[in-house]
């Protein structure tokens, strides 16, 4: 059960990294919501995913 | 590259730089080591994983300090830091570790019960990361942590937390709450395993009395209170009466229907008597103003005073005589001391003879006078947590 929990834990960490990369992609390649405010939102929103994927926070 | 992409790249780099600064702060807290100078009565340091090897190498493992007189007497386990954002508990254990004199019996002291929770701050609350206690030789620095085990050590949370073994449904985040996962299980989540390791320590070391240090918000009914398992009710009631000589103290019996708490499960799943002690912390109430280190130290908050005037608090509060960190640590010291003395009266064949500072000592001399300078101490007596 401990091993299973560890596997789930690491799957979630990988998912964090994946969604962080999706946000970076959306920052540069999106067709809607293209104004400056959304650039800031997408760039800012990467931080929590990055920190979690790197097991910093 | 288009101007638009350069702008986006600039924002990304800017936020990555900010993330870098944040990471440095988070890492600083995660790896900061608190120093303690143990008293002459100290005999041995072990790790919690000695009682459950599968937490070895995780952030759930924590140092366990033994003070053994070698003479007959009860074994008393005192721990703080089950909820690290209630730092008076941890500091009170450090004060005991640095000043304990022991003639009979044995003490087991654990300053950081949930080590993982002590290594990160509370998400979104803009809490300070550290508090500093002034002493004659400088400042002693301690971490202010979170309430629950860090998410980077135990994640994800479940949709609903089903407590083991009662199957009672509890709030999802309580699966990371050290004081909701007792008696724990050997193959459970990290926090459940930490709780199980505590139970194994208590059972294997034949602990007679367990004392769990906490702090509580002033708007919480169980404040300045003993919460006791029913088998320790007489001892806690009598100790509360003796406490009145120095400070007000209430006593409540642990509800049988509320599972996972130390005072319920340790009492039910071991032979030890268990009492939890809450002291008022004017820092964690939702009504307080800015949560700064100063508030943690001096306890002065105008909004709490207003709440007090409106009769919304469960303990007295006067901004001119607010519960400072010295006051709160002092309360825990006398509350634990009276419990052990009362245990001695109930079980004279297992009496413990000991000394550590009490409420009046700390209020008179200051908390800092009971903390020793690690740089001036014998290195063999200095430990890091």
Tab-separated table of N, CA and C in Angstrom, chain A:
chain	number	residue	atom	x	y	z
A	1	UNK	N	0.830	-1.213	0.000
A	1	UNK	CA	0.000	0.000	0.000
A	1	UNK	C	0.864	1.263	0.000
A	2	UNK	N	2.015	1.174	0.724
A	2	UNK	CA	2.932	2.318	0.751
A	2	UNK	C	3.489	2.566	-0.647
A	3	UNK	N	3.831	1.475	-1.347
A	3	UNK	CA	4.372	1.612	-2.707
A	3	UNK	C	3.320	2.204	-3.635
A	4	UNK	N	2.079	1.750	-3.484
A	4	UNK	CA	0.988	2.265	-4.322
A	4	UNK	C	0.819	3.771	-4.102
A	5	UNK	N	0.880	4.185	-2.837
A	5	UNK	CA	0.769	5.625	-2.535
A	5	UNK	C	1.909	6.406	-3.164
A	6	UNK	N	3.098	5.831	-3.108
A	6	UNK	CA	4.251	6.512	-3.706
A	6	UNK	C	4.061	6.664	-5.210
A	7	UNK	N	3.546	5.610	-5.843
A	7	UNK	CA	3.317	5.667	-7.297
A	7	UNK	C	2.310	6.776	-7.619
A	8	UNK	N	1.197	6.815	-6.853
A	8	UNK	CA	0.174	7.848	-7.091
A	8	UNK	C	0.776	9.236	-6.870
A	9	UNK	N	1.592	9.360	-5.825
A	9	UNK	CA	2.241	10.634	-5.506
A	9	UNK	C	3.081	11.112	-6.701
A	10	UNK	N	3.878	10.212	-7.250
A	10	UNK	CA	4.746	10.610	-8.353
A	10	UNK	C	3.954	10.865	-9.635
A	11	UNK	N	2.855	10.126	-9.834
A	11	UNK	CA	1.987	10.410	-10.994
A	11	UNK	C	1.463	11.849	-10.902
A	12	UNK	N	1.066	12.245	-9.710
A	12	UNK	CA	0.558	13.619	-9.534
A	12	UNK	C	1.657	14.649	-9.778
A	13	UNK	N	2.878	14.337	-9.337
A	13	UNK	CA	3.982	15.271	-9.586
A	13	UNK	C	4.255	15.402	-11.080
A	14	UNK	N	4.191	14.279	-11.775
A	14	UNK	CA	4.393	14.309	-13.239
A	14	UNK	C	3.262	15.113	-13.894
A	15	UNK	N	2.031	14.903	-13.394
A	15	UNK	CA	0.891	15.672	-13.925
A	15	UNK	C	1.095	17.170	-13.725
A	16	UNK	N	1.660	17.538	-12.574
A	16	UNK	CA	1.928	18.965	-12.324
A	16	UNK	C	2.860	19.521	-13.389
A	17	UNK	N	3.921	18.773	-13.657
A	17	UNK	CA	4.863	19.210	-14.675
A	17	UNK	C	4.204	19.303	-16.042
A	18	UNK	N	3.363	18.308	-16.353
A	18	UNK	CA	2.679	18.272	-17.651
A	18	UNK	C	1.768	19.496	-17.811
A	19	UNK	N	0.964	19.776	-16.774
A	19	UNK	CA	0.055	20.924	-16.879
A	19	UNK	C	0.832	22.253	-16.887
A	20	UNK	N	1.981	22.274	-16.196
A	20	UNK	CA	2.833	23.461	-16.266
A	20	UNK	C	3.302	23.708	-17.698
A	21	UNK	N	3.715	22.618	-18.370
A	21	UNK	CA	4.156	22.742	-19.766
A	21	UNK	C	3.007	23.155	-20.686
A	22	UNK	N	1.804	22.625	-20.392
A	22	UNK	CA	0.631	23.032	-21.171
A	22	UNK	C	0.391	24.541	-21.050
A	23	UNK	N	0.579	25.053	-19.841
A	23	UNK	CA	0.394	26.495	-19.622
A	23	UNK	C	1.432	27.299	-20.405
A	24	UNK	N	2.677	26.810	-20.413
A	24	UNK	CA	3.732	27.506	-21.172
A	24	UNK	C	3.376	27.498	-22.656
A	25	UNK	N	2.901	26.333	-23.116
A	25	UNK	CA	2.503	26.245	-24.529
A	25	UNK	C	1.361	27.215	-24.818
A	26	UNK	N	0.385	27.260	-23.889
A	26	UNK	CA	-0.768	28.144	-24.096
A	26	UNK	C	-0.354	29.620	-24.052
A	27	UNK	N	0.711	29.890	-23.305
A	27	UNK	CA	1.202	31.275	-23.239
A	27	UNK	C	1.627	31.750	-24.636
A	28	UNK	N	2.293	30.863	-25.366
A	28	UNK	CA	2.839	31.265	-26.664
A	28	UNK	C	1.913	30.933	-27.836
A	29	UNK	N	1.136	29.867	-27.713
A	29	UNK	CA	0.329	29.425	-28.858
A	29	UNK	C	-1.133	29.333	-28.464
A	30	UNK	N	-1.792	30.439	-28.385
A	30	UNK	CA	-3.227	30.402	-28.142
A	30	UNK	C	-3.900	31.369	-29.111
A	31	UNK	N	-5.139	31.059	-29.423
A	31	UNK	CA	-5.839	31.858	-30.443
A	31	UNK	C	-6.912	32.739	-29.819
A	32	UNK	N	-7.328	32.409	-28.626
A	32	UNK	CA	-8.311	33.260	-27.938
A	32	UNK	C	-7.629	33.913	-26.742
A	33	UNK	N	-8.289	34.912	-26.161
A	33	UNK	CA	-7.770	35.629	-24.976
A	33	UNK	C	-6.299	36.011	-25.210
A	34	UNK	N	-6.071	36.790	-26.195
A	34	UNK	CA	-4.696	37.072	-26.622
A	34	UNK	C	-4.125	38.381	-26.067
A	35	UNK	N	-4.875	39.089	-25.230
A	35	UNK	CA	-4.346	40.388	-24.808
A	35	UNK	C	-3.309	40.266	-23.690
A	36	UNK	N	-2.760	41.394	-23.324
A	36	UNK	CA	-1.625	41.467	-22.386
A	36	UNK	C	-1.941	40.841	-21.021
A	37	UNK	N	-3.142	41.096	-20.525
A	37	UNK	CA	-3.504	40.594	-19.190
A	37	UNK	C	-3.390	39.079	-19.146
A	38	UNK	N	-3.851	38.409	-20.223
A	38	UNK	CA	-3.781	36.946	-20.244
A	38	UNK	C	-2.348	36.458	-20.387
A	39	UNK	N	-1.496	37.219	-21.023
A	39	UNK	CA	-0.066	36.849	-21.045
A	39	UNK	C	0.468	36.768	-19.609
A	40	UNK	N	0.102	37.788	-18.821
A	40	UNK	CA	0.567	37.821	-17.425
A	40	UNK	C	-0.022	36.645	-16.644
A	41	UNK	N	-1.322	36.402	-16.840
A	41	UNK	CA	-1.990	35.316	-16.104
A	41	UNK	C	-1.356	33.972	-16.434
A	42	UNK	N	-1.141	33.695	-17.712
A	42	UNK	CA	-0.564	32.396	-18.096
A	42	UNK	C	0.866	32.262	-17.569
A	43	UNK	N	1.654	33.329	-17.672
A	43	UNK	CA	3.043	33.257	-17.200
A	43	UNK	C	3.082	33.061	-15.679
A	44	UNK	N	2.196	33.765	-14.967
A	44	UNK	CA	2.149	33.683	-13.499
A	44	UNK	C	1.680	32.309	-13.031
A	45	UNK	N	0.670	31.774	-13.761
A	45	UNK	CA	0.060	30.508	-13.329
A	45	UNK	C	1.004	29.313	-13.454
A	46	UNK	N	2.097	29.484	-14.159
A	46	UNK	CA	3.070	28.385	-14.297
A	46	UNK	C	3.754	28.099	-12.950
A	47	UNK	N	3.911	29.161	-12.128
A	47	UNK	CA	4.743	29.050	-10.910
A	47	UNK	C	4.315	27.891	-9.987
A	48	UNK	N	3.036	27.817	-9.547
A	48	UNK	CA	2.689	26.729	-8.618
A	48	UNK	C	2.906	25.340	-9.191
A	49	UNK	N	2.655	25.174	-10.487
A	49	UNK	CA	2.874	23.862	-11.111
A	49	UNK	C	4.353	23.515	-11.118
A	50	UNK	N	5.171	24.521	-11.410
A	50	UNK	CA	6.620	24.315	-11.444
A	50	UNK	C	7.144	23.948	-10.045
A	51	UNK	N	6.714	24.725	-9.040
A	51	UNK	CA	7.205	24.482	-7.674
A	51	UNK	C	6.758	23.117	-7.163
A	52	UNK	N	5.558	22.715	-7.548
A	52	UNK	CA	5.086	21.401	-7.093
A	52	UNK	C	5.827	20.287	-7.820
A	53	UNK	N	5.988	20.440	-9.132
A	53	UNK	CA	6.664	19.390	-9.909
A	53	UNK	C	8.102	19.194	-9.434
A	54	UNK	N	8.731	20.283	-9.013
A	54	UNK	CA	10.114	20.200	-8.521
A	54	UNK	C	10.178	19.853	-7.041
A	55	UNK	N	9.027	19.623	-6.423
A	55	UNK	CA	8.911	19.275	-4.987
A	55	UNK	C	9.551	20.347	-4.106
A	56	UNK	N	9.278	21.581	-4.478
A	56	UNK	CA	9.769	22.699	-3.658
A	56	UNK	C	8.651	23.185	-2.733
A	57	UNK	N	7.399	23.170	-3.210
A	57	UNK	CA	6.287	23.668	-2.388
A	57	UNK	C	5.023	22.917	-2.716
